[in-house]
Tab-separated table of C-alpha atoms and ligand atoms in Angstrom:
chain	number	residue	atom	x	y	z
C	293	MET	CA	-31.207	6.711	12.049
C	294	SER	CA	-28.310	7.126	14.352
C	295	ARG	CA	-26.284	10.075	15.509
C	296	VAL	CA	-22.706	9.755	14.434
C	297	ALA	CA	-19.653	11.899	15.261
C	298	VAL	CA	-16.626	11.517	12.982
C	299	ILE	CA	-13.343	12.742	14.386
C	300	GLY	CA	-10.974	13.907	11.693
C	301	ALA	CA	-12.047	15.230	8.285
C	302	GLY	CA	-9.340	13.792	6.042
C	303	TYR	CA	-9.605	11.204	3.275
C	304	VAL	CA	-11.076	8.568	5.553
C	305	GLY	CA	-13.074	10.826	7.850
C	306	LEU	CA	-14.766	12.772	5.010
C	307	THR	CA	-15.632	9.565	3.170
C	308	THR	CA	-16.981	7.898	6.296
C	309	ALA	CA	-18.982	10.916	7.321
C	310	SER	CA	-20.462	11.534	3.796
C	311	CYS	CA	-21.304	7.898	3.220
C	312	LEU	CA	-22.872	7.367	6.635
C	313	ALA	CA	-24.923	10.459	6.110
C	314	ASP	CA	-25.923	9.200	2.705
C	315	LEU	CA	-27.135	6.021	4.382
C	316	GLY	CA	-29.540	8.150	6.429
C	317	ASN	CA	-27.654	8.895	9.649
C	318	GLU	CA	-27.203	12.301	11.197
C	319	VAL	CA	-23.456	12.965	11.011
C	320	VAL	CA	-21.263	15.730	12.468
C	321	ALA	CA	-17.579	15.702	11.576
C	322	VAL	CA	-15.128	17.505	13.784
C	323	ASP	CA	-11.561	18.527	12.920
C	324	ILE	CA	-8.990	20.722	14.637
C	325	ASP	CA	-7.989	22.261	11.308
C	326	VAL	CA	-10.010	25.482	11.339
C	327	ALA	CA	-9.328	26.357	7.663
C	328	ARG	CA	-10.424	22.914	6.574
C	329	ILE	CA	-13.737	23.143	8.430
C	330	LYS	CA	-14.360	26.660	7.082
C	331	GLN	CA	-13.821	25.373	3.576
C	332	LEU	CA	-16.127	22.415	4.142
C	333	ARG	CA	-18.887	24.616	5.471
C	334	ARG	CA	-18.736	26.416	2.107
C	335	TYR	CA	-19.262	23.042	0.437
C	336	ARG	CA	-15.596	22.927	-0.669
C	337	LEU	CA	-13.824	19.612	-0.467
C	338	PRO	CA	-10.221	20.111	0.713
C	339	ILE	CA	-9.015	16.925	-1.049
C	340	TYR	CA	-9.379	15.504	-4.534
C	341	GLU	CA	-11.568	12.394	-4.374
C	342	PRO	CA	-13.864	11.479	-7.293
C	343	GLY	CA	-17.586	11.456	-6.400
C	344	LEU	CA	-17.158	12.824	-2.878
C	345	GLN	CA	-17.988	16.442	-3.646
C	346	GLU	CA	-21.479	15.631	-4.888
C	347	MET	CA	-22.245	13.300	-2.021
C	348	LEU	CA	-20.969	15.768	0.548
C	349	GLU	CA	-23.002	18.653	-0.866
C	350	ARG	CA	-26.172	16.521	-1.248
C	351	ASN	CA	-26.066	15.440	2.428
C	352	MET	CA	-25.113	18.837	3.778
C	353	ARG	CA	-28.070	20.425	1.961
C	354	ALA	CA	-30.340	17.666	3.245
C	355	GLY	CA	-29.244	18.601	6.804
C	356	ARG	CA	-27.754	15.180	7.521
C	357	LEU	CA	-24.077	16.280	7.446
C	358	SER	CA	-22.355	19.150	9.166
C	359	PHE	CA	-18.834	20.175	10.119
C	360	THR	CA	-17.460	21.765	13.232
C	361	THR	CA	-14.246	22.463	15.123
C	362	CYS	CA	-16.098	22.055	18.399
C	363	TYR	CA	-16.114	18.547	19.967
C	364	SER	CA	-19.212	19.372	22.159
C	365	ASP	CA	-21.253	20.138	19.056
C	366	ALA	CA	-20.219	16.860	17.390
C	367	LEU	CA	-20.666	14.644	20.451
C	368	ALA	CA	-23.907	16.068	21.813
C	369	GLY	CA	-26.328	13.113	21.807
C	370	ALA	CA	-24.080	10.986	19.629
C	371	ASP	CA	-24.493	7.190	19.641
C	372	TYR	CA	-21.238	6.503	17.797
C	373	ALA	CA	-17.926	8.317	17.525
C	374	PHE	CA	-15.520	7.255	14.712
C	375	ILE	CA	-11.914	8.152	15.294
C	376	ALA	CA	-10.428	8.792	11.828
C	377	VAL	CA	-7.374	10.900	12.561
C	378	ALA	CA	-3.967	10.362	10.985
C	379	THR	CA	-1.515	7.809	12.393
C	380	PRO	CA	1.731	8.762	10.623
C	381	GLU	CA	5.100	7.076	11.058
C	382	GLY	CA	6.552	7.806	14.431
C	383	GLU	CA	9.890	7.049	16.027
C	384	GLY	CA	11.499	3.692	15.181
C	385	GLY	CA	8.790	3.018	12.557
C	386	GLU	CA	5.984	2.692	15.099
C	387	ALA	CA	2.708	4.492	14.393
C	388	ASP	CA	2.493	7.908	16.008
C	389	LEU	CA	-0.630	7.746	18.125
C	390	SER	CA	-0.595	11.303	19.450
C	391	ALA	CA	-3.638	12.363	17.326
C	392	VAL	CA	-5.554	9.256	18.367
C	393	ARG	CA	-4.782	9.915	22.100
C	394	ALA	CA	-5.855	13.551	21.740
C	395	ALA	CA	-9.037	12.598	19.917
C	396	ALA	CA	-9.885	10.010	22.548
C	397	ARG	CA	-9.466	12.517	25.305
C	398	SER	CA	-11.544	15.176	23.562
C	399	VAL	CA	-14.288	12.631	22.907
C	400	ALA	CA	-14.379	11.656	26.564
C	401	GLU	CA	-14.529	15.269	27.704
C	402	SER	CA	-17.432	16.069	25.359
C	403	MET	CA	-19.608	12.906	25.319
C	404	THR	CA	-23.047	13.357	26.807
C	405	GLY	CA	-24.224	9.754	27.249
C	406	GLN	CA	-23.525	6.105	26.477
C	407	LEU	CA	-21.218	5.969	23.398
C	408	ILE	CA	-19.633	3.514	21.082
C	409	ILE	CA	-16.123	4.718	20.146
C	410	ILE	CA	-14.841	3.226	16.928
C	411	ASN	CA	-11.185	3.148	15.884
C	412	LYS	CA	-11.297	3.591	12.113
C	413	SER	CA	-7.730	4.915	11.910
C	414	THR	CA	-5.142	2.231	11.198
C	415	VAL	CA	-3.734	1.635	14.645
C	416	PRO	CA	-1.308	-0.846	16.166
C	417	ILE	CA	-2.492	-3.921	18.037
C	418	GLY	CA	-3.524	-2.866	21.500
C	419	THR	CA	-4.762	0.639	20.555
C	420	ALA	CA	-8.372	-0.035	21.456
C	421	ASP	CA	-7.049	-0.795	25.014
C	422	LEU	CA	-5.167	2.470	24.969
C	423	VAL	CA	-8.225	4.486	23.812
C	424	SER	CA	-10.327	2.789	26.496
C	425	GLU	CA	-7.776	3.807	29.113
C	426	VAL	CA	-7.642	7.444	27.923
C	427	VAL	CA	-11.407	7.734	27.779
C	428	ARG	CA	-11.862	6.118	31.164
C	429	GLN	CA	-9.542	8.743	32.707
C	430	HIS	CA	-11.737	11.572	31.427
C	431	THR	CA	-15.323	10.427	31.851
C	432	SER	CA	-17.482	8.341	34.095
C	433	LEU	CA	-20.108	7.796	31.349
C	434	PRO	CA	-20.503	4.248	29.891
C	435	PHE	CA	-18.701	3.467	26.639
C	436	GLU	CA	-17.223	0.647	24.490
C	437	VAL	CA	-14.299	0.823	22.161
C	438	VAL	CA	-14.575	-1.149	18.922
C	439	SER	CA	-12.014	-1.660	16.158
C	440	ASN	CA	-13.360	-1.143	12.655
C	441	PRO	CA	-10.423	-0.710	10.279
C	442	GLU	CA	-10.945	1.011	6.904
C	443	PHE	CA	-9.924	-0.620	3.616
C	444	LEU	CA	-10.899	2.079	1.134
C	445	ARG	CA	-8.562	3.164	-1.601
C	446	GLU	CA	-8.021	6.831	-2.374
C	447	GLY	CA	-9.371	7.558	-5.823
C	448	ALA	CA	-12.230	5.042	-5.306
C	449	ALA	CA	-13.006	5.900	-1.682
C	450	VAL	CA	-16.793	6.441	-2.056
C	451	SER	CA	-17.443	3.261	-4.038
C	452	ASP	CA	-15.123	1.234	-1.764
C	453	PHE	CA	-16.950	2.487	1.307
C	454	MET	CA	-20.370	1.790	-0.228
C	455	HIS	CA	-19.401	-1.591	-1.813
C	456	PRO	CA	-16.772	-3.069	0.589
C	457	ASP	CA	-15.395	-6.588	0.057
C	458	ARG	CA	-15.925	-6.947	3.821
C	459	VAL	CA	-16.448	-4.952	7.012
C	460	VAL	CA	-14.274	-6.035	9.932
C	461	ILE	CA	-15.458	-5.328	13.444
C	462	GLY	CA	-13.319	-6.207	16.483
C	463	ALA	CA	-15.011	-6.003	19.819
C	464	SER	CA	-14.980	-7.556	23.253
C	465	ASP	CA	-18.692	-6.710	23.773
C	466	PRO	CA	-21.048	-8.560	21.403
C	467	ALA	CA	-23.735	-5.863	21.773
C	468	ALA	CA	-21.313	-3.114	20.713
C	469	ALA	CA	-20.188	-5.238	17.740
C	470	ALA	CA	-23.839	-5.788	16.687
C	471	ALA	CA	-24.548	-2.061	17.047
C	472	VAL	CA	-21.626	-1.198	14.714
C	473	ALA	CA	-22.722	-3.911	12.277
C	474	ARG	CA	-26.129	-2.266	12.137
C	475	LEU	CA	-24.587	0.874	10.659
C	476	TYR	CA	-23.285	-1.162	7.743
C	477	GLU	CA	-26.479	-3.222	7.231
C	478	PRO	CA	-27.699	-1.304	4.230
C	479	LEU	CA	-24.424	-2.165	2.408
C	480	ASP	CA	-25.297	-5.837	2.250
C	481	CYS	CA	-21.699	-7.029	2.482
C	482	PRO	CA	-19.822	-9.730	4.485
C	483	VAL	CA	-19.308	-8.593	8.043
C	484	LEU	CA	-16.572	-10.324	10.025
C	485	ILE	CA	-16.925	-9.925	13.765
C	486	THR	CA	-13.867	-10.878	15.725
C	487	SER	CA	-11.689	-10.026	18.674
C	488	VAL	CA	-10.196	-6.452	18.879
C	489	TYR	CA	-6.657	-7.726	18.390
C	490	SER	CA	-7.494	-9.812	15.343
C	491	ALA	CA	-9.367	-6.890	13.768
C	492	GLU	CA	-6.390	-4.610	14.388
C	493	LEU	CA	-4.005	-7.165	12.867
C	494	ILE	CA	-6.257	-7.829	9.806
C	495	LYS	CA	-5.727	-4.278	8.670
C	496	TYR	CA	-1.981	-4.410	8.912
C	497	ALA	CA	-1.730	-7.884	7.482
C	498	SER	CA	-3.873	-6.919	4.520
C	499	ASN	CA	-1.773	-3.820	3.651
C	500	ALA	CA	1.472	-5.747	4.235
C	501	PHE	CA	0.269	-8.545	1.955
C	502	LEU	CA	-0.571	-6.080	-0.884
C	503	ALA	CA	2.808	-4.363	-0.390
C	504	THR	CA	4.471	-7.767	-0.521
C	505	ARG	CA	2.857	-8.494	-3.900
C	506	ILE	CA	4.190	-5.248	-5.241
C	507	SER	CA	7.707	-5.849	-4.025
C	508	PHE	CA	7.464	-9.434	-5.262
C	509	ILE	CA	6.657	-8.395	-8.840
C	510	ASN	CA	9.279	-5.654	-8.730
C	511	GLU	CA	11.845	-8.262	-7.807
C	512	ILE	CA	10.541	-10.419	-10.725
C	513	ALA	CA	10.912	-7.331	-12.933
C	514	ARG	CA	14.595	-7.044	-12.114
C	515	ILE	CA	15.052	-10.731	-12.929
C	516	ALA	CA	12.991	-10.292	-16.176
C	517	GLU	CA	15.256	-7.532	-17.377
C	518	ARG	CA	18.277	-9.674	-16.874
C	519	VAL	CA	16.839	-12.745	-18.701
C	520	ASP	CA	15.194	-10.734	-21.464
C	521	ALA	CA	11.560	-11.534	-20.438
C	522	ASP	CA	8.648	-9.049	-20.207
C	523	VAL	CA	7.363	-8.750	-16.593
C	524	ARG	CA	3.936	-7.608	-17.820
C	525	VAL	CA	3.426	-10.817	-19.696
C	526	VAL	CA	4.902	-12.793	-16.781
C	527	ALA	CA	2.392	-11.110	-14.420
C	528	GLU	CA	-0.443	-11.825	-16.806
C	529	GLY	CA	0.563	-15.451	-17.002
C	530	MET	CA	0.774	-15.667	-13.162
C	531	GLY	CA	-2.514	-13.793	-12.627
C	532	LEU	CA	-4.519	-16.225	-14.740
C	533	ASP	CA	-3.843	-18.784	-12.044
C	534	ARG	CA	-6.903	-18.418	-9.740
C	535	ARG	CA	-4.761	-19.193	-6.716
C	536	ILE	CA	-2.695	-16.114	-7.573
C	537	GLY	CA	-5.102	-13.637	-9.206
C	538	SER	CA	-4.060	-10.576	-11.234
C	539	HIS	CA	-4.350	-7.741	-8.701
C	540	PHE	CA	-1.289	-5.876	-7.327
C	541	LEU	CA	1.015	-7.510	-9.800
C	542	ASP	CA	2.031	-4.318	-11.694
C	543	ALA	CA	5.750	-3.751	-11.709
C	544	GLY	CA	6.639	-0.122	-11.387
C	545	LEU	CA	8.197	2.430	-9.073
C	546	GLY	CA	7.167	0.713	-5.885
C	547	TYR	CA	4.392	1.398	-3.437
C	548	GLY	CA	3.863	4.824	-1.895
C	549	GLY	CA	1.024	6.814	-0.373
C	550	SER	CA	-0.215	7.420	3.095
C	551	CYS	CA	-0.744	3.775	4.056
C	552	PHE	CA	1.511	1.001	2.721
C	553	PRO	CA	4.928	2.550	3.638
C	554	LYS	CA	3.968	3.461	7.158
C	555	ASP	CA	1.808	0.360	7.780
C	556	VAL	CA	4.458	-2.136	6.719
C	557	LYS	CA	6.939	-0.355	8.933
C	558	ALA	CA	4.538	-0.226	11.863
C	559	LEU	CA	3.744	-3.936	11.543
C	560	ALA	CA	7.440	-4.741	11.509
C	561	ALA	CA	7.898	-2.511	14.571
C	562	THR	CA	5.062	-4.344	16.338
C	563	ALA	CA	6.563	-7.684	15.544
C	564	GLU	CA	9.915	-6.655	16.909
C	565	LYS	CA	8.286	-5.249	20.042
C	566	PHE	CA	6.738	-8.650	20.616
C	567	GLY	CA	10.040	-10.481	20.087
C	568	TYR	CA	9.735	-11.583	16.484
C	569	HIS	CA	12.022	-10.479	13.661
C	570	PRO	CA	9.832	-10.188	10.496
C	571	GLU	CA	12.317	-11.023	7.741
C	572	LEU	CA	9.833	-10.966	4.865
C	573	LEU	CA	8.523	-7.471	5.810
C	574	HIS	CA	12.090	-6.125	5.931
C	575	ALA	CA	12.800	-7.514	2.457
C	576	VAL	CA	9.520	-5.994	1.173
C	577	MET	CA	10.606	-2.562	2.447
C	578	GLU	CA	14.173	-2.880	1.111
C	579	ILE	CA	13.025	-3.835	-2.424
C	580	ASN	CA	10.560	-0.911	-2.353
C	581	GLU	CA	13.246	1.622	-1.367
C	582	ASP	CA	15.612	0.385	-4.083
C	583	GLN	CA	12.887	0.620	-6.696
C	584	ARG	CA	12.933	4.410	-6.721
C	585	GLY	CA	16.541	4.309	-7.779
C	586	VAL	CA	15.731	2.179	-10.800
C	587	VAL	CA	14.421	5.217	-12.772
C	588	VAL	CA	17.478	7.295	-11.979
C	589	GLU	CA	19.700	4.432	-13.045
C	590	LYS	CA	17.812	4.000	-16.328
C	591	LEU	CA	18.122	7.717	-17.053
C	592	ARG	CA	21.839	7.631	-16.321
C	593	GLU	CA	22.252	4.682	-18.699
C	594	CYS	CA	20.419	6.587	-21.497
C	595	LEU	CA	21.858	10.049	-20.893
C	596	GLY	CA	25.333	9.387	-19.438
C	597	THR	CA	25.580	12.171	-16.902
C	598	LEU	CA	22.488	13.790	-15.414
C	599	ARG	CA	24.180	17.074	-14.787
C	600	GLY	CA	22.550	19.822	-16.787
C	601	GLN	CA	19.862	17.617	-18.216
C	602	VAL	CA	16.230	18.531	-18.285
C	603	ILE	CA	13.955	15.760	-17.039
C	604	GLY	CA	10.194	15.880	-17.209
C	605	LEU	CA	7.958	13.983	-14.806
C	606	LEU	CA	4.450	13.014	-15.900
C	607	GLY	CA	2.401	12.593	-12.708
C	608	LEU	CA	3.244	13.447	-9.103
C	609	SER	CA	0.554	11.857	-6.931
C	610	PHE	CA	1.403	8.488	-5.526
C	611	LYS	CA	-1.238	6.914	-7.719
C	612	PRO	CA	-3.923	8.164	-10.176
C	613	ASN	CA	-7.172	9.798	-9.121
C	614	THR	CA	-5.858	11.367	-5.953
C	615	ASP	CA	-3.903	14.479	-5.040
C	616	ASP	CA	-2.134	12.699	-2.192
C	617	LEU	CA	1.626	13.131	-2.269
C	618	ARG	CA	2.479	11.322	0.944
C	619	GLU	CA	5.504	9.030	0.186
C	620	ALA	CA	4.986	9.590	-3.495
C	621	PRO	CA	7.827	8.130	-5.607
C	622	SER	CA	7.782	11.349	-7.736
C	623	LEU	CA	9.166	13.456	-4.944
C	624	GLU	CA	11.984	11.024	-4.135
C	625	ILE	CA	12.850	10.734	-7.854
C	626	ALA	CA	12.838	14.524	-8.284
C	627	ASN	CA	15.126	14.939	-5.275
C	628	ALA	CA	17.527	12.305	-6.526
C	629	LEU	CA	17.701	13.891	-9.994
C	630	GLN	CA	18.192	17.344	-8.620
C	631	ALA	CA	20.923	16.094	-6.339
C	632	LYS	CA	22.732	14.881	-9.483
C	633	GLY	CA	22.424	18.256	-11.192
C	634	ALA	CA	19.387	17.763	-13.349
C	635	THR	CA	16.510	20.272	-13.826
C	636	VAL	CA	13.161	18.694	-13.048
C	637	ARG	CA	9.788	19.727	-14.470
C	638	ALA	CA	6.476	18.205	-13.790
C	639	TYR	CA	2.811	18.133	-14.513
C	640	ASP	CA	0.006	16.367	-12.593
C	641	PRO	CA	-3.740	16.642	-13.268
C	642	ALA	CA	-4.662	16.971	-9.544
C	643	ALA	CA	-1.633	17.217	-7.230
C	644	MET	CA	0.206	20.342	-8.398
C	645	ALA	CA	-1.313	22.741	-5.876
C	646	ARG	CA	-0.094	20.499	-3.043
C	647	ALA	CA	3.227	19.803	-4.810
C	648	LYS	CA	4.064	23.494	-5.245
C	649	VAL	CA	3.950	23.930	-1.457
C	650	ILE	CA	6.145	20.921	-0.553
C	651	ALA	CA	8.443	20.849	-3.606
C	652	PRO	CA	8.863	24.462	-4.784
C	653	GLN	CA	12.161	23.550	-6.499
C	654	ILE	CA	10.283	21.588	-9.237
C	655	ARG	CA	9.288	23.644	-12.325
C	656	TYR	CA	5.592	23.082	-12.924
C	657	ARG	CA	4.030	23.035	-16.376
C	658	ARG	CA	0.409	23.169	-17.491
C	659	ASP	CA	0.324	19.901	-19.405
C	660	ALA	CA	2.384	16.914	-20.536
C	661	TYR	CA	3.596	18.681	-23.687
C	662	GLY	CA	4.834	21.612	-21.647
C	663	VAL	CA	6.835	19.119	-19.575
C	664	ALA	CA	8.263	17.475	-22.657
C	665	ARG	CA	9.175	20.681	-24.529
C	666	GLY	CA	12.980	20.807	-24.735
C	667	ALA	CA	13.350	17.894	-22.257
C	668	ASP	CA	16.178	15.411	-22.503
C	669	ALA	CA	13.978	12.659	-21.149
C	670	VAL	CA	10.445	12.145	-19.793
C	671	VAL	CA	9.515	9.825	-16.948
C	672	LEU	CA	5.960	8.480	-16.709
C	673	VAL	CA	5.585	8.411	-12.903
C	674	THR	CA	1.791	8.214	-12.218
C	675	GLU	CA	-0.460	6.302	-14.611
C	676	TRP	CA	-3.275	8.922	-14.873
C	677	ASN	CA	-5.627	8.027	-17.755
C	678	GLU	CA	-4.821	11.230	-19.617
C	679	PHE	CA	-1.207	9.995	-20.101
C	680	ARG	CA	-2.511	6.878	-21.802
C	681	HIS	CA	-4.068	9.074	-24.511
C	682	LEU	CA	-1.270	11.488	-25.269
C	683	ASP	CA	-0.457	12.556	-28.809
C	684	LEU	CA	2.910	10.749	-28.683
C	685	ILE	CA	4.078	12.097	-32.004
C	686	LYS	CA	3.582	15.625	-30.754
C	687	LEU	CA	5.282	14.702	-27.459
C	688	ARG	CA	8.320	13.327	-29.280
C	689	ARG	CA	8.502	16.337	-31.620
C	690	VAL	CA	8.786	18.855	-28.761
C	691	MET	CA	11.451	16.906	-26.830
C	692	ARG	CA	15.132	17.678	-27.206
C	693	ARG	CA	15.905	13.979	-27.037
C	694	PRO	CA	13.192	11.395	-27.451
C	695	ILE	CA	13.889	9.320	-24.291
C	696	ILE	CA	10.968	8.001	-22.251
C	697	ILE	CA	11.166	6.017	-19.073
C	698	ASP	CA	7.830	4.390	-18.534
C	699	GLY	CA	7.727	3.868	-14.743
C	700	ARG	CA	4.306	2.148	-14.941
C	701	ASN	CA	4.602	0.115	-18.142
C	702	ILE	CA	1.577	1.806	-19.701
C	703	TYR	CA	3.010	2.150	-23.230
C	704	ASP	CA	3.673	-0.530	-25.840
C	705	PRO	CA	7.466	-0.819	-26.200
C	706	GLN	CA	7.350	-1.751	-29.853
C	707	LYS	CA	4.982	1.053	-30.761
C	708	MET	CA	7.115	3.556	-28.866
C	709	ARG	CA	10.219	2.481	-30.792
C	710	GLU	CA	8.356	2.678	-34.007
C	711	LEU	CA	7.444	6.267	-33.054
C	712	GLY	CA	11.113	7.003	-32.684
C	713	PHE	CA	11.428	6.946	-28.865
C	714	VAL	CA	14.240	5.455	-26.903
C	715	TYR	CA	11.897	3.518	-24.561
C	716	ARG	CA	12.694	1.921	-21.191
C	717	GLY	CA	9.994	0.271	-19.156
C	718	ILE	CA	10.311	-1.602	-15.827
C	719	GLY	CA	11.218	-5.274	-16.257
C	720	ARG	CA	10.638	-5.391	-20.017
C	721	ASN	CA	13.736	-4.465	-22.018
J	1089	LIG	P1	-5.681	12.711	6.794
J	1089	LIG	O1	-4.352	13.187	7.208
J	1089	LIG	O2	-6.179	12.909	5.460
J	1089	LIG	O3	-6.761	13.211	7.801
J	1089	LIG	C1	-6.633	13.280	9.219
J	1089	LIG	C2	-7.460	14.479	9.719
J	1089	LIG	O4	-7.492	14.386	11.168
J	1089	LIG	C3	-6.868	15.848	9.405
J	1089	LIG	O5	-7.777	16.628	8.752
J	1089	LIG	C4	-6.478	16.372	10.757
J	1089	LIG	O6	-6.553	17.810	10.865
J	1089	LIG	C5	-7.434	15.703	11.685
J	1089	LIG	N1	-7.028	15.650	13.088
J	1089	LIG	C6	-5.778	15.424	13.583
J	1089	LIG	N2	-5.863	15.437	14.930
J	1089	LIG	C7	-7.134	15.644	15.289
J	1089	LIG	C8	-7.848	15.726	16.522
J	1089	LIG	N3	-7.239	15.582	17.692
J	1089	LIG	N4	-9.163	15.960	16.472
J	1089	LIG	C9	-9.854	16.110	15.312
J	1089	LIG	N5	-9.220	16.054	14.098
J	1089	LIG	C10	-7.897	15.801	14.112
J	1089	LIG	O7	-5.604	11.107	7.153
J	1089	LIG	P2	-6.395	9.951	6.338
J	1089	LIG	O8	-5.657	9.650	5.100
J	1089	LIG	O9	-7.791	10.226	6.314
J	1089	LIG	O10	-6.095	8.736	7.337
J	1089	LIG	C11	-6.725	8.589	8.583
J	1089	LIG	C12	-6.465	7.200	9.129
J	1089	LIG	O11	-7.070	6.226	8.235
J	1089	LIG	C13	-5.015	6.810	9.190
J	1089	LIG	O12	-4.842	6.018	10.324
J	1089	LIG	C14	-4.788	5.989	7.980
J	1089	LIG	O13	-3.778	5.095	8.043
J	1089	LIG	C15	-6.121	5.292	7.836
J	1089	LIG	N6	-6.474	4.920	6.488
J	1089	LIG	C16	-6.229	5.758	5.449
J	1089	LIG	C17	-6.582	5.379	4.172
J	1089	LIG	C18	-6.323	6.264	2.974
J	1089	LIG	O14	-6.374	5.799	1.836
J	1089	LIG	N7	-6.028	7.515	3.194
J	1089	LIG	C19	-7.230	4.102	3.878
J	1089	LIG	C20	-7.503	3.316	4.964
J	1089	LIG	C21	-7.117	3.700	6.272
């Protein structure tokens, strides 16, 4: 059993803390957000993440997991400190490291003995050096800084943490690397130990590669529409090739969320800083930005003008099984439609509470049928499972005009036409 401090109780911090506690460690998570910690102490998860609530509660009741706003409480006697604070997009596309810097300083000021500090946040190459520098300025106690990027997906965070494809550990000190590897030993997964810089780059390269696949298939979708092919079938045919594989080849509204957009930008910014112009990354970002406009363009083709039209959005979160709205295509689409004079309504199974705060101009409904009632068109934005099982006859009946834009290609075009819909998918007309 080790004593672990986790800095930041967001999607990554909460998952890391709960899972490490579940593996038998004594974990204290610290966050500067007082309301969040209050909520957690009452066993209330501040985010939507399947399976996390049960795990959190189980470990809190067992006395292995606790939450605090006080760094000294979290760091007292700790062997490890995971930094899992946010690294949002900063100026010029570079990652904003102010939370990482602040966390490093607070850790240094509160640590009580030898400590391994682990960068779990996604941070630019060289950040372990920066954290070392900050910590050194504020303590004379011995420490090592190790890079251990996180690859979990929101919506599947617990299972991704517990069954990772790999754990990457970047360290200049082999003993520190081995100590971090020990924490993951019960998971029985491949562990790649490498230099700090390689570990930091592995995270960005992985996200940039996945984003590239998405932009690639979205480009193929645009070609497919022009040559009368179906991008879903094209992707299936490509994916059967083992050299290619089928993952991340779903044409749609482009990537969003708290990671891909900022990470691709940050990697491009790093490349530029080191004197290299990353042409492919720029193309990936450009295709992704244009992809949001595809829906608006399809609606305009079907409806003529958008002024005065009522458009319903099914789904708001950037992907299913999360309430995360960071860089969600839904919000950009809603803004674009409203700017053209349309009224926008929406329903999401998990993200409405958050959405109401950041997008009060959207009219929220209690379910998909409420969104469709009297609408001139409905756009499927997020492929939540419940939208796959709608009563489509009922949906069509309540709409003013039976137009559906399937932004994730989840419906069968032929069946939709048989049901009387004007159907437009992405890359399959
Ligand atoms: P988040 O915004 O959900 O959580 C960050 C938390 O850190 C917040 O609760 C915030 O209050 C807290 N915080 C900020 N400054 C602090 C400080 N000085 N001390 C203590 N707490 C502080 O962020 P997230 O989505 O969990 O992402 C965290 C990091 O992990 C980012 O670098 C992100 O890129 C990376 N990451 C995220 C995911 C994901 O799917 N969300 C996956 C892999 C990696």
